[in-house]
Structure formats: C-alpha cells, structure tokens
Coordinates of C-alpha atoms and ligand atoms in Angstrom, one line a residue:
Chain D
M489 CA -19.6 -6.8 -0.1
K490 CA -17.6 -9.7 0.9
P491 CA -18.5 -13.8 1.3
A492 CA -19.2 -14.8 4.9
P493 CA -16.8 -17.1 6.1
V494 CA -17.0 -20.8 4.4
D495 CA -14.5 -23.3 4.2
Y496 CA -13.1 -24.3 1.1
V497 CA -10.9 -27.4 -0.9
A498 CA -9.1 -27.3 -4.6
A499 CA -10.7 -30.3 -5.5
G500 CA -8.6 -32.8 -7.0
S501 CA -10.2 -35.7 -8.7
L502 CA -13.4 -36.2 -9.9
E503 CA -13.9 -38.9 -6.3
E504 CA -13.0 -35.9 -4.4
A505 CA -14.6 -33.6 -5.2
L506 CA -17.4 -36.2 -5.5
S507 CA -16.8 -37.7 -2.2
L508 CA -16.6 -34.6 -0.6
L509 CA -20.1 -33.2 -2.5
A510 CA -22.2 -36.1 -0.8
E511 CA -20.7 -35.3 2.5
H512 CA -21.5 -31.8 2.6
G513 CA -24.2 -32.4 0.8
S514 CA -27.0 -29.1 0.5
D515 CA -24.4 -26.6 2.8
A516 CA -21.1 -27.9 -0.6
K517 CA -21.7 -25.8 -3.4
P518 CA -19.5 -27.1 -6.7
L519 CA -16.7 -23.9 -8.2
A520 CA -16.8 -23.7 -11.2
G521 CA -16.4 -20.5 -13.2
G522 CA -17.4 -18.8 -10.0
Q523 CA -19.1 -15.4 -13.0
S524 CA -22.8 -16.4 -11.2
L525 CA -21.8 -18.1 -7.6
I526 CA -19.1 -15.9 -6.0
P527 CA -21.5 -12.3 -6.9
L528 CA -25.2 -14.6 -5.0
L529 CA -21.5 -14.7 -2.1
N530 CA -20.6 -11.6 -2.4
F531 CA -23.7 -10.2 -2.3
R532 CA -24.5 -13.5 0.5
L533 CA -27.6 -14.8 -1.1
A534 CA -25.4 -18.1 -1.3
R535 CA -24.2 -19.7 2.5
P536 CA -22.8 -22.3 1.8
T537 CA -20.1 -23.3 4.0
L538 CA -18.2 -25.4 1.6
L539 CA -16.8 -24.4 -1.2
V540 CA -15.3 -27.8 -4.7
D541 CA -13.8 -26.2 -6.7
L542 CA -13.5 -28.1 -9.8
N543 CA -11.2 -25.5 -11.4
G544 CA -8.2 -28.3 -11.1
L545 CA -10.1 -31.1 -13.0
G546 CA -8.5 -30.5 -16.5
E547 CA -10.5 -33.8 -16.9
L548 CA -13.6 -32.3 -17.3
S549 CA -12.5 -29.9 -19.6
Y550 CA -12.6 -30.6 -23.0
V551 CA -14.9 -30.3 -26.4
R552 CA -14.4 -34.4 -28.4
D553 CA -16.3 -35.5 -31.2
G554 CA -19.4 -37.3 -30.7
E555 CA -21.4 -40.2 -32.1
G556 CA -22.6 -39.2 -35.6
G557 CA -21.3 -35.9 -35.6
G558 CA -22.2 -34.0 -33.3
L559 CA -20.1 -33.3 -29.9
S560 CA -19.5 -34.0 -25.8
I561 CA -18.5 -31.5 -24.3
G562 CA -16.3 -30.9 -20.5
A563 CA -18.4 -29.1 -17.7
M564 CA -15.1 -27.1 -17.1
T565 CA -15.4 -26.0 -20.7
R566 CA -15.5 -21.7 -20.2
H567 CA -17.3 -20.0 -22.6
S568 CA -14.6 -18.1 -24.5
A569 CA -13.3 -22.0 -25.3
L570 CA -17.3 -22.7 -27.1
E571 CA -16.7 -19.0 -29.0
G572 CA -13.3 -20.3 -30.4
D573 CA -12.6 -23.7 -31.2
P574 CA -13.1 -25.0 -34.4
R575 CA -14.6 -28.3 -33.6
V576 CA -17.7 -25.8 -32.2
I577 CA -18.1 -23.5 -34.2
A578 CA -18.1 -26.9 -37.1
A579 CA -20.0 -28.9 -35.4
A580 CA -22.4 -26.6 -33.4
P581 CA -22.1 -22.8 -35.0
L582 CA -25.7 -22.6 -32.4
L583 CA -23.5 -22.9 -29.6
S584 CA -20.3 -21.1 -30.4
S585 CA -22.5 -18.3 -31.6
A586 CA -24.8 -17.6 -28.6
A587 CA -21.6 -18.7 -25.7
G588 CA -20.2 -14.9 -28.3
F589 CA -23.1 -13.0 -26.3
I590 CA -22.6 -14.0 -22.9
A591 CA -21.2 -12.0 -21.2
H592 CA -17.9 -10.0 -21.2
P593 CA -14.5 -11.2 -22.7
Q594 CA -13.1 -11.3 -19.0
I595 CA -16.3 -13.1 -17.7
R596 CA -16.5 -15.3 -20.5
N597 CA -12.3 -16.4 -19.9
R598 CA -14.2 -17.8 -16.2
G599 CA -17.4 -19.0 -17.1
T600 CA -18.3 -22.9 -17.8
L601 CA -21.1 -24.1 -19.7
G602 CA -21.4 -26.3 -16.8
G603 CA -21.8 -23.7 -14.7
T604 CA -24.3 -22.0 -16.6
L605 CA -26.7 -24.5 -17.3
A606 CA -27.0 -25.4 -13.4
H607 CA -27.4 -21.6 -12.3
A608 CA -30.2 -21.7 -14.8
D609 CA -31.1 -18.3 -15.2
P610 CA -33.8 -18.1 -17.7
A611 CA -31.8 -14.9 -19.0
A612 CA -29.4 -16.9 -19.6
E613 CA -28.3 -18.5 -23.1
L614 CA -26.7 -21.9 -23.5
P615 CA -29.7 -23.2 -21.4
V616 CA -32.1 -21.7 -24.2
V617 CA -29.2 -23.1 -27.1
S618 CA -28.3 -26.8 -25.3
V619 CA -32.9 -27.2 -25.2
A620 CA -32.6 -26.1 -29.3
L621 CA -30.3 -27.8 -30.1
E622 CA -31.9 -31.8 -27.9
A623 CA -28.4 -31.4 -26.2
R624 CA -28.0 -34.5 -23.4
F625 CA -26.5 -34.0 -20.0
R626 CA -24.8 -36.5 -17.7
I627 CA -24.5 -36.0 -14.6
V628 CA -22.7 -38.1 -11.6
H629 CA -23.1 -38.1 -7.6
A630 CA -20.5 -40.2 -5.4
G631 CA -22.9 -43.9 -6.7
G632 CA -23.8 -43.4 -10.3
E633 CA -24.6 -41.6 -13.1
R634 CA -27.4 -40.6 -15.0
W635 CA -28.5 -38.7 -17.8
A636 CA -30.8 -36.3 -18.9
A637 CA -32.5 -34.4 -21.7
A638 CA -32.1 -30.4 -21.7
A639 CA -35.2 -30.1 -22.4
D640 CA -36.3 -31.8 -19.2
F641 CA -33.6 -30.3 -17.2
F642 CA -34.5 -26.7 -16.6
V643 CA -37.4 -26.8 -13.9
G644 CA -38.4 -23.1 -13.0
L645 CA -36.3 -19.9 -12.2
L646 CA -32.6 -20.9 -11.3
T647 CA -33.7 -24.3 -10.9
A648 CA -32.5 -27.0 -12.6
D649 CA -32.5 -30.6 -11.5
L650 CA -30.1 -31.5 -9.4
Q651 CA -29.4 -33.0 -6.5
P652 CA -27.2 -32.0 -3.7
G653 CA -24.2 -33.6 -4.4
E654 CA -25.2 -34.0 -7.7
L655 CA -22.3 -32.9 -10.8
L656 CA -23.0 -31.7 -14.0
V657 CA -20.1 -33.4 -16.1
E658 CA -20.7 -33.9 -19.7
V659 CA -23.0 -32.1 -22.5
E660 CA -23.9 -34.4 -25.6
V661 CA -24.8 -32.4 -28.6
P662 CA -26.0 -34.3 -31.2
P663 CA -25.6 -33.2 -34.5
M664 CA -27.9 -31.4 -36.9
P665 CA -30.2 -32.6 -39.2
P666 CA -28.8 -32.7 -42.7
A667 CA -30.1 -29.7 -44.3
S668 CA -30.2 -27.7 -41.1
G669 CA -30.4 -24.1 -40.7
W670 CA -30.0 -21.9 -37.4
A671 CA -30.0 -18.4 -35.6
F672 CA -29.4 -16.6 -32.6
H673 CA -30.8 -13.3 -31.7
E674 CA -31.0 -10.9 -29.0
L675 CA -31.2 -8.1 -28.2
A676 CA -29.6 -5.8 -24.8
R677 CA -29.1 -2.7 -23.6
R678 CA -25.3 -2.4 -24.3
T679 CA -22.8 -5.4 -25.2
G680 CA -22.9 -8.1 -23.1
D681 CA -25.8 -7.3 -20.4
Y682 CA -28.5 -9.4 -19.8
A683 CA -31.0 -10.1 -22.9
H684 CA -34.6 -8.5 -22.7
A685 CA -34.9 -11.2 -25.0
G686 CA -34.2 -13.4 -27.6
V687 CA -34.1 -16.8 -29.4
A688 CA -32.2 -19.6 -30.7
A689 CA -34.1 -21.3 -33.9
V690 CA -33.4 -24.3 -35.8
L691 CA -35.0 -25.0 -39.1
T692 CA -34.8 -28.9 -41.0
R693 CA -35.3 -28.5 -45.0
E694 CA -37.3 -31.1 -46.6
N695 CA -38.1 -31.6 -50.3
G696 CA -39.0 -27.9 -50.7
A697 CA -40.7 -28.3 -46.7
C698 CA -40.1 -27.8 -42.9
S699 CA -40.0 -31.0 -41.6
R700 CA -38.5 -29.9 -38.4
A701 CA -39.0 -26.7 -36.3
R702 CA -37.6 -25.8 -32.4
L703 CA -37.8 -22.1 -32.3
V704 CA -36.9 -21.5 -27.7
F705 CA -36.7 -17.4 -25.8
L706 CA -35.0 -17.0 -23.2
S707 CA -35.5 -13.5 -20.7
L708 CA -39.6 -14.2 -21.6
G709 CA -40.3 -16.9 -18.9
D710 CA -38.5 -18.2 -16.0
G711 CA -37.3 -20.7 -18.4
P712 CA -35.7 -21.3 -21.6
M713 CA -39.9 -21.3 -23.2
R714 CA -40.2 -23.5 -26.2
A715 CA -42.4 -22.3 -28.9
R716 CA -44.1 -25.5 -29.8
Q717 CA -47.5 -24.2 -31.8
A718 CA -44.7 -22.3 -33.7
E719 CA -42.7 -25.1 -34.0
Q720 CA -46.0 -27.1 -35.3
L721 CA -47.2 -24.5 -37.8
L722 CA -44.1 -24.7 -39.4
E723 CA -44.2 -27.8 -39.2
T724 CA -47.4 -28.4 -41.0
Q725 CA -47.6 -24.9 -43.1
G726 CA -44.2 -24.9 -45.0
V727 CA -41.6 -21.7 -44.6
S728 CA -43.0 -19.1 -46.0
E729 CA -43.1 -15.0 -45.0
A730 CA -46.6 -15.2 -44.0
T731 CA -46.0 -18.7 -42.2
I732 CA -42.7 -16.7 -40.3
D733 CA -45.0 -13.7 -39.9
E734 CA -47.9 -16.0 -38.1
A735 CA -45.3 -18.0 -36.4
A736 CA -43.6 -15.3 -34.8
A737 CA -46.7 -13.8 -34.4
L738 CA -47.9 -16.5 -32.2
A739 CA -45.5 -17.4 -30.0
A740 CA -45.2 -13.4 -28.4
R741 CA -48.4 -14.2 -28.2
S742 CA -49.5 -16.9 -26.6
E743 CA -45.3 -18.6 -26.1
I744 CA -44.3 -16.7 -23.6
E745 CA -43.9 -15.2 -20.1
P746 CA -42.1 -12.4 -19.7
S747 CA -42.7 -9.6 -17.0
G748 CA -42.1 -5.8 -17.1
D749 CA -38.9 -3.9 -15.6
I750 CA -38.1 -0.9 -15.1
H751 CA -36.1 -1.5 -18.7
A752 CA -38.8 -2.7 -20.5
S753 CA -42.4 -3.6 -20.6
E754 CA -44.1 -6.8 -20.9
A755 CA -45.7 -5.2 -24.7
Y756 CA -42.1 -4.1 -25.6
K757 CA -41.0 -7.7 -24.9
R758 CA -43.2 -9.7 -26.5
H759 CA -42.5 -6.4 -29.8
L760 CA -39.2 -8.0 -29.1
A761 CA -40.0 -12.0 -28.8
R762 CA -42.0 -11.5 -32.6
V763 CA -38.7 -9.3 -33.9
L764 CA -36.2 -11.8 -33.2
T765 CA -38.4 -14.8 -33.8
R766 CA -39.3 -13.5 -37.6
R767 CA -35.6 -12.3 -38.2
A768 CA -34.5 -15.8 -36.6
L769 CA -36.6 -18.4 -38.2
N770 CA -35.9 -16.4 -41.4
E771 CA -32.3 -16.4 -41.5
A772 CA -32.0 -20.2 -39.9
W773 CA -34.3 -21.3 -43.3
R774 CA -31.6 -19.4 -46.1
R775 CA -28.6 -21.6 -43.9
A776 CA -30.7 -25.0 -44.2
G777 CA -30.7 -23.4 -48.1
G778 CA -34.9 -22.3 -48.9
A779 CA -35.9 -19.1 -49.7
A780 CA -38.9 -17.1 -47.5
Chain N
M475 CA -13.2 -21.1 7.7
S476 CA -10.2 -22.6 6.4
R477 CA -6.9 -21.2 5.7
H478 CA -4.6 -21.3 2.9
N479 CA -0.8 -21.1 1.2
V480 CA -0.9 -19.4 -1.6
Q481 CA 2.4 -19.0 -3.2
V482 CA 1.7 -16.5 -6.8
T483 CA 3.7 -14.4 -9.0
I484 CA 2.7 -10.9 -9.6
N485 CA 4.6 -8.9 -12.1
G486 CA 7.1 -11.1 -12.1
R487 CA 7.4 -11.2 -8.7
A488 CA 7.3 -14.3 -6.1
Y489 CA 4.3 -13.6 -3.5
E490 CA 3.4 -16.2 -0.8
S491 CA 0.9 -15.1 1.9
E492 CA -1.9 -17.2 4.2
V493 CA -5.7 -16.2 3.1
E494 CA -8.7 -17.1 4.2
A495 CA -10.6 -19.0 1.6
R496 CA -13.7 -16.0 1.6
L497 CA -10.6 -13.6 0.8
L498 CA -10.9 -12.9 -2.9
L499 CA -8.5 -11.6 -5.5
S500 CA -8.8 -7.9 -5.6
D501 CA -8.8 -7.9 -1.6
F502 CA -6.0 -10.1 -1.7
L503 CA -4.1 -7.4 -3.7
R504 CA -4.8 -4.5 -2.6
H505 CA -5.2 -5.1 0.7
E506 CA -2.5 -7.6 2.1
L507 CA 0.1 -6.8 -0.9
D508 CA -0.7 -3.3 -1.2
L509 CA -1.1 -3.7 -5.2
T510 CA -3.6 -0.9 -4.6
G511 CA -3.2 0.1 -9.0
T512 CA -6.4 -2.6 -8.8
H513 CA -9.8 -0.8 -8.3
V514 CA -12.5 -2.3 -7.1
G515 CA -16.4 -0.3 -8.0
C516 CA -19.0 -3.0 -7.9
E517 CA -18.1 -6.6 -6.3
H518 CA -20.2 -8.2 -8.4
G519 CA -18.4 -8.3 -12.4
V520 CA -20.2 -5.8 -14.1
C521 CA -18.2 -2.6 -13.9
G522 CA -14.5 -3.9 -14.7
A523 CA -12.4 -1.8 -12.6
C524 CA -10.6 -4.5 -11.4
T525 CA -9.8 -6.6 -14.0
V526 CA -6.3 -7.9 -13.7
L527 CA -4.8 -11.5 -15.8
L528 CA -4.0 -14.4 -14.9
D529 CA -2.2 -16.8 -16.9
G530 CA -2.0 -13.7 -19.9
E531 CA -5.6 -13.3 -19.0
P532 CA -7.6 -10.6 -18.9
V533 CA -10.6 -11.8 -15.6
R534 CA -12.4 -9.9 -13.3
A535 CA -10.4 -10.1 -9.8
C536 CA -13.2 -9.2 -7.6
L537 CA -15.0 -13.0 -9.0
I538 CA -11.6 -14.9 -7.7
L539 CA -11.3 -15.7 -4.6
A540 CA -7.2 -15.5 -3.8
V541 CA -6.7 -19.1 -2.4
Q542 CA -7.7 -19.8 -6.1
V543 CA -4.8 -18.1 -7.7
N544 CA -2.3 -20.4 -6.2
G545 CA 0.7 -21.6 -8.2
R546 CA -0.4 -19.0 -11.2
Q547 CA 0.6 -15.9 -13.3
L548 CA -0.8 -12.8 -12.8
T549 CA -0.1 -9.1 -14.1
T550 CA -1.6 -5.9 -12.4
V551 CA -0.8 -3.0 -13.4
E552 CA 1.3 -2.7 -11.5
G553 CA 3.2 -4.6 -13.9
L554 CA 3.4 -2.8 -17.1
A555 CA 5.2 0.0 -16.2
T556 CA 8.4 0.1 -14.7
D557 CA 8.8 3.2 -14.1
Q558 CA 6.5 7.0 -14.2
D559 CA 9.1 7.6 -17.1
D560 CA 8.9 4.1 -18.6
L561 CA 4.9 4.2 -19.4
H562 CA 3.6 0.8 -21.5
P563 CA 2.3 2.4 -24.8
L564 CA -1.0 1.7 -23.7
Q565 CA -0.2 3.7 -21.6
E566 CA 1.6 6.6 -23.4
A567 CA -1.5 6.3 -26.0
F568 CA -4.3 7.4 -22.6
R569 CA -2.5 10.2 -22.2
D570 CA -1.4 11.4 -25.4
A571 CA -5.6 11.2 -26.7
H572 CA -6.6 12.2 -23.1
G573 CA -7.9 8.6 -21.9
L574 CA -9.0 9.2 -19.1
Q575 CA -10.1 11.7 -16.6
C576 CA -10.9 10.6 -12.9
G577 CA -9.2 7.6 -13.9
F578 CA -11.0 4.9 -11.7
C579 CA -11.5 2.6 -14.6
T580 CA -8.4 3.0 -16.1
P581 CA -6.8 0.1 -15.1
G582 CA -9.2 -2.3 -15.4
I583 CA -9.3 -0.6 -19.3
L584 CA -5.5 -0.8 -19.8
M585 CA -4.8 -4.4 -18.5
T586 CA -8.5 -5.5 -21.2
M587 CA -6.6 -3.9 -24.2
V588 CA -3.6 -5.1 -23.2
P589 CA -4.3 -8.0 -24.6
F590 CA -7.0 -7.5 -26.9
L591 CA -4.0 -4.9 -28.7
E592 CA -2.2 -8.3 -28.8
D593 CA -4.8 -10.2 -30.6
N594 CA -5.9 -7.7 -32.4
P595 CA -2.9 -5.8 -33.9
E596 CA -5.5 -3.8 -35.7
P597 CA -8.9 -3.5 -34.7
D598 CA -11.0 -1.2 -36.1
E599 CA -13.6 1.0 -34.4
A600 CA -16.5 -1.4 -33.6
A601 CA -13.8 -3.7 -33.0
I602 CA -12.4 -1.5 -29.8
R603 CA -16.2 -0.6 -28.6
H604 CA -16.9 -4.5 -28.3
A605 CA -13.8 -4.7 -26.4
I606 CA -14.3 -2.2 -23.7
S607 CA -18.1 -2.8 -23.6
G608 CA -17.3 -4.9 -20.2
N609 CA -15.6 -1.7 -19.0
L610 CA -17.8 0.8 -17.6
C611 CA -16.3 4.6 -17.5
R612 CA -18.5 7.6 -15.2
C613 CA -16.4 10.6 -17.5
T614 CA -14.6 10.3 -20.8
G615 CA -17.6 8.6 -22.9
Y616 CA -15.8 6.2 -24.2
Q617 CA -14.1 8.5 -27.6
H618 CA -10.8 9.4 -26.2
I619 CA -10.6 5.7 -24.7
V620 CA -11.2 4.3 -28.2
D621 CA -9.2 7.1 -29.5
A622 CA -6.7 5.7 -26.8
V623 CA -6.5 2.2 -28.0
K624 CA -6.6 3.4 -31.8
L625 CA -3.2 5.5 -31.5
A626 CA -1.3 3.1 -29.8
A627 CA -2.3 0.6 -32.3
E628 CA -0.9 2.5 -34.8
R629 CA 2.4 3.6 -33.1
R630 CA 2.5 0.2 -32.7
R631 CA 2.5 -0.9 -36.3
S632 CA 4.9 2.6 -37.9
A633 CA 7.0 1.6 -35.0
D634 CA 7.4 -2.2 -37.1
Ligands
FAD2243 C1 -21.3 -8.8 -15.3 C2 -22.1 -11.3 -15.7 C3 -22.8 -10.2 -17.0 C4 -23.0 -11.8 -17.2 N1 -23.7 -11.8 -18.2 C5 -24.1 -12.9 -18.5 C6 -25.2 -13.3 -19.5 O1 -25.7 -12.1 -21.2 N2 -25.5 -14.6 -20.2 C7 -25.4 -15.5 -19.4 O2 -25.6 -17.5 -19.7 N3 -24.2 -15.6 -18.6 C8 -24.1 -13.9 -17.7 N4 -23.3 -14.1 -17.1 C9 -23.6 -15.6 -15.4 C10 -22.0 -15.5 -16.6 O3 -22.6 -17.0 -17.9 C11 -21.7 -17.4 -15.9 O4 -19.9 -17.9 -16.7 C12 -22.5 -18.5 -15.5 O5 -23.8 -18.2 -15.5 C13 -21.9 -19.5 -13.9 O6 -21.2 -20.2 -15.1 P1 -19.7 -20.8 -14.1 O7 -18.8 -21.7 -14.6 O8 -19.2 -19.3 -14.0 O9 -20.1 -20.8 -12.8 P2 -20.8 -20.9 -11.1 O10 -20.8 -19.3 -10.3 O11 -18.8 -21.2 -10.3 O12 -21.5 -21.8 -10.3 C14 -23.0 -21.0 -10.9 C15 -24.2 -22.2 -10.1 O13 -23.5 -23.4 -10.5 C16 -23.6 -24.2 -9.8 N5 -23.0 -25.5 -10.7 C17 -21.5 -25.0 -11.2 N6 -20.9 -25.8 -11.9 C18 -22.1 -27.2 -11.1 C19 -21.2 -28.4 -12.3 N7 -20.7 -28.6 -13.5 N8 -22.9 -29.4 -11.6 C20 -23.2 -29.4 -11.1 N9 -23.6 -27.6 -9.8 C21 -22.2 -27.1 -10.7 C22 -22.6 -24.0 -8.7 O14 -22.6 -24.3 -7.7 C23 -23.5 -22.6 -8.3 O15 -24.3 -22.9 -7.6 C24 -22.5 -12.9 -16.5 C25 -22.4 -13.3 -15.4 C26 -21.4 -11.5 -15.0 C27 -21.1 -11.6 -14.3
FES2244 S1 -15.0 -4.5 -8.9 FE1 -14.8 -6.5 -10.4 S2 -16.5 -5.8 -11.7 FE2 -16.4 -4.2 -10.6
FES2245 S1 -11.9 8.0 -15.8 FE1 -13.2 8.2 -14.5 S2 -14.8 6.0 -14.4 FE2 -13.1 6.5 -15.9

C-alpha cells in the first residue's frame, strides 16, 4: 500500500506552515511524526493534496518550566523525549510514565505530543493524561491564536477541536496540587499494542480526605472518558478500600462505553476497567501519602 | 505531485536522487538505491522489518517519506558488516545462537538491537524482550533472538 500522489513542503518557519495551511484549507495536512498520518496515507484513508512537514521546526520542540511548577511543552516534542526528560519525570510523572506505554521505541522516536493530541485516538494514552492533568493547548492559525482546555478539546472519535489551518503548538501542563498522587495502568495484548483498556488517576489528599479526584479512561469510549461520578464519590466519601471498590464498580458500570471486538468483549473490558481502576486508585493514593 | 531533490548519507556513502513526495523511505532504499537489506512487511508500522537508524535512532522506514531524510544520516543493515567474513558482533551472535530462521525479520531486529546494546550494555532478559516488542518474527518464537542478544552482550563484556 502506497500513498497517493501528493505535494510536500518542508516548512521553514511556523509562519510559513500557517500560511500554507491557510491557503490550502482542508486539502492540506500538517505532517508531524507521521506515525498515524503515514499509515493513513499508505491505506489511502487520508488523501490530502499537500503535506506541510513540521519536522524542521525546532522551535516547536522543547520542554520548559511553566508557571508555578508546571510545564510548557512544544507540540513537536517526541514521545521518547517525554518519556526520558528529567523535567517531565519530575513535574509531570504521569505524562512521562504514560508516554512509555505508547507503541514501540521506534515509533516513540518519531511520534509527537501535538500529533497524538490532534489525532484524538480513543486508545491513545496522552489525550487521557492531558485531561487528567487539566492541560491546556495553545492553538494558532494564520490570523491569531486561542487556548483550549483538554476537557473540551476531544470532541469525538478521532476528532479534535481543530479547524483546517490551525496548528496545536504548545501544551501547558499545570502543576499537580501539593500532596497529590498519580497512577497510570493499562492492559494490552502485547507490549506496545493499543490497550484494551487503560486508566489515569490523580488524587489529592488534604487532612486525610480526598479533596480532588481525577479518573479518566482510554479505549473505553469515543475519546477520553472521565468518570465524574466515581471522582465525586471519592471526594465526598474519602478513600478507603471500600470506596475504591465502589468507585471502580461505578465507573466500570456506568461511566464508560466500551464496544467489544475480536480480542476483548464488552464485558471483559468492563471487568478490566474495574480491576485497573482499583490498582490505579490504590497506587495514586499511596503516592499522595495515604493508605487505603 | 511535487518532486524533490534528496541528498542523504547512508552507511557513510553520499547519495543524491530526485524523488516523488509520496515515496516511502523503505521503497526509496529498496527500489531506487538497491539497498534491499531493509525489509518491508506491513507498511503501517506494525512489524518492524523496515527499521533503520536515522541519525543513530531506530525508526520505521515505512512511516517516513524519502524526502524527509534530506540532509540526514542513515544506517541500514548493509552498514553493519563490511563483508561476509567481517560481521557485526551482533550478527555473529545471531548466527551462533540461531537467532534467525527465514531471516525476514532479522534486519529490523538488528537495527533495533544494535543501538539498544550501545545504550544498555548489560541488559537483563526482560529489557531485551521489551526492546524487541516492536519487531515481529514468525519463525523463531523469539527465544533464540533473546539468546543471541544476550550472547552479544556477554561477548562484549568479556572483550572489555
Ligand atoms: C504500530 C503503531 C502502534 C501505535 N501504538 C500507539 C499506542 O499504543 N498509543 C498511542 O497513543 N499511539 C500509538 N500509535 C500512534 C503514535 O502515537 C502516533 O505518533 C500519534 O498518534 C500521532 O502522532 P504523530 O506525531 O506521529 O502525528 P502524525 O501522524 O504526523 O499526525 C497525526 C494527525 O494529526 C495532525 N497533526 C499532527 N500534528 C499536529 C499539530 N501540531 N497541530 C494540528 N494537527 C496536527 C496531522 O495532520 C494528522 O492528521 C501507534 C502507531 C503505530 C504505527
Ligand atoms: S514494514 Fe515498516 S513496520 Fe512493517
Ligand atoms: S526468522 Fe523468519 S520472521 Fe523472524
């Protein structure tokens, strides 16, 4: 399978990329790591007439200290860099840990943060993590820029809130509140495969209680699935073995929409969601300094 | 359909060619440059047979366009051995430990594990299995591949 004929420009600057994307509208596609787009071209599921290659834009590849202990990360930062960057490991360990679950080393060497967010695959790790961490995305077009909250950005199956001509250029990751713990768990058939189910959890501890819970699933719906009822249960009833069980059961029963496939039935995925949630909540709470 | 001039150094040798934008790096290597050691199994990033080193890092040649390697350095499996009697130590170990049967997956596995061993000179079995997780082999059952990588690491240690 080979790509159909297409034009190509290696953008020399962000301005050049934006003006080409503005000029060509929905006929053009930005090319980041290519680890999702090139398979789509090979299968001819995507038929752009112009590829605007962002790989020469070194200015979009960075990890910087953001406000109050958070991070600002350029869209062209590779998954392998997120996984290994000491600042990401220190300030956003959930992000670096989850990046290690993406595909295989060869793919992580190319795939980018901006690319996986824009692609909005419900089985992808980093969209889920960005929702759990309440990240914000800077989105630019030829005439200006806007910010989008991760929670609003993933609008449907493989659909992000991005218009033709727009580029996601930066991800702002706020610091986790003090006394917070995190965990990321997923299950795939083999290392690196897209997961049957996965979950990111962030719990904040205040005076022994749970003041804030974030619980978001991958591969169990059309996009990142946030379990608000389970979060609320933990925030109102505290974290104990019993509430962890209850929250996991609630989320697995009524806050995900898995569909069965040849590898895993819907019932099995719900079972996995429950088991993985229990593990994640226990681990996150331990990291927050509590004992369930 | 744009055409582009590509200048690239492969295994230390300079190449220059004009390519269509849509040409995959894997096809560029095999069909235009006759570097057929890089194999193609799936063309969507799953099998790992096409793994090459781009500026020293393993990547999928089927998921990069030839035009994107303009100005870069590549190493393919042909770059590992100077001739049949002077194999790379990892190739020697694959031969000695029966790390291949049909050999289809071998170039991709070598190009994945050569940089892995440089970064991890003393890997345990779990690390080796993790590192080859992105390369499919339909013949060996992987055990002998793992053995070969271990053997290469041991030989390297005892040579130091
Ligand atoms: C075998 C295999 C296994 C994989 N397994 C996983 C996995 O387990 N988990 C996972 O999360 N991913 C997985 N991936 C996908 C991988 O993570 C991709 O890197 C990622 O989905 C897309 O990132 P990219 O940089 O490669 O983007 P590209 O493929 O270049 O682009 C993807 C889409 O986003 C658009 N785009 C890219 N960058 C921007 C931007 N800055 N602004 C606006 N639009 C943009 C492109 O136009 C395109 O439509 C796998 C891929 C392969 C081939
Ligand atoms: S041919 Fe490139 S990964 Fe299979
Ligand atoms: S030796 Fe035949 S595919 Fe690996």
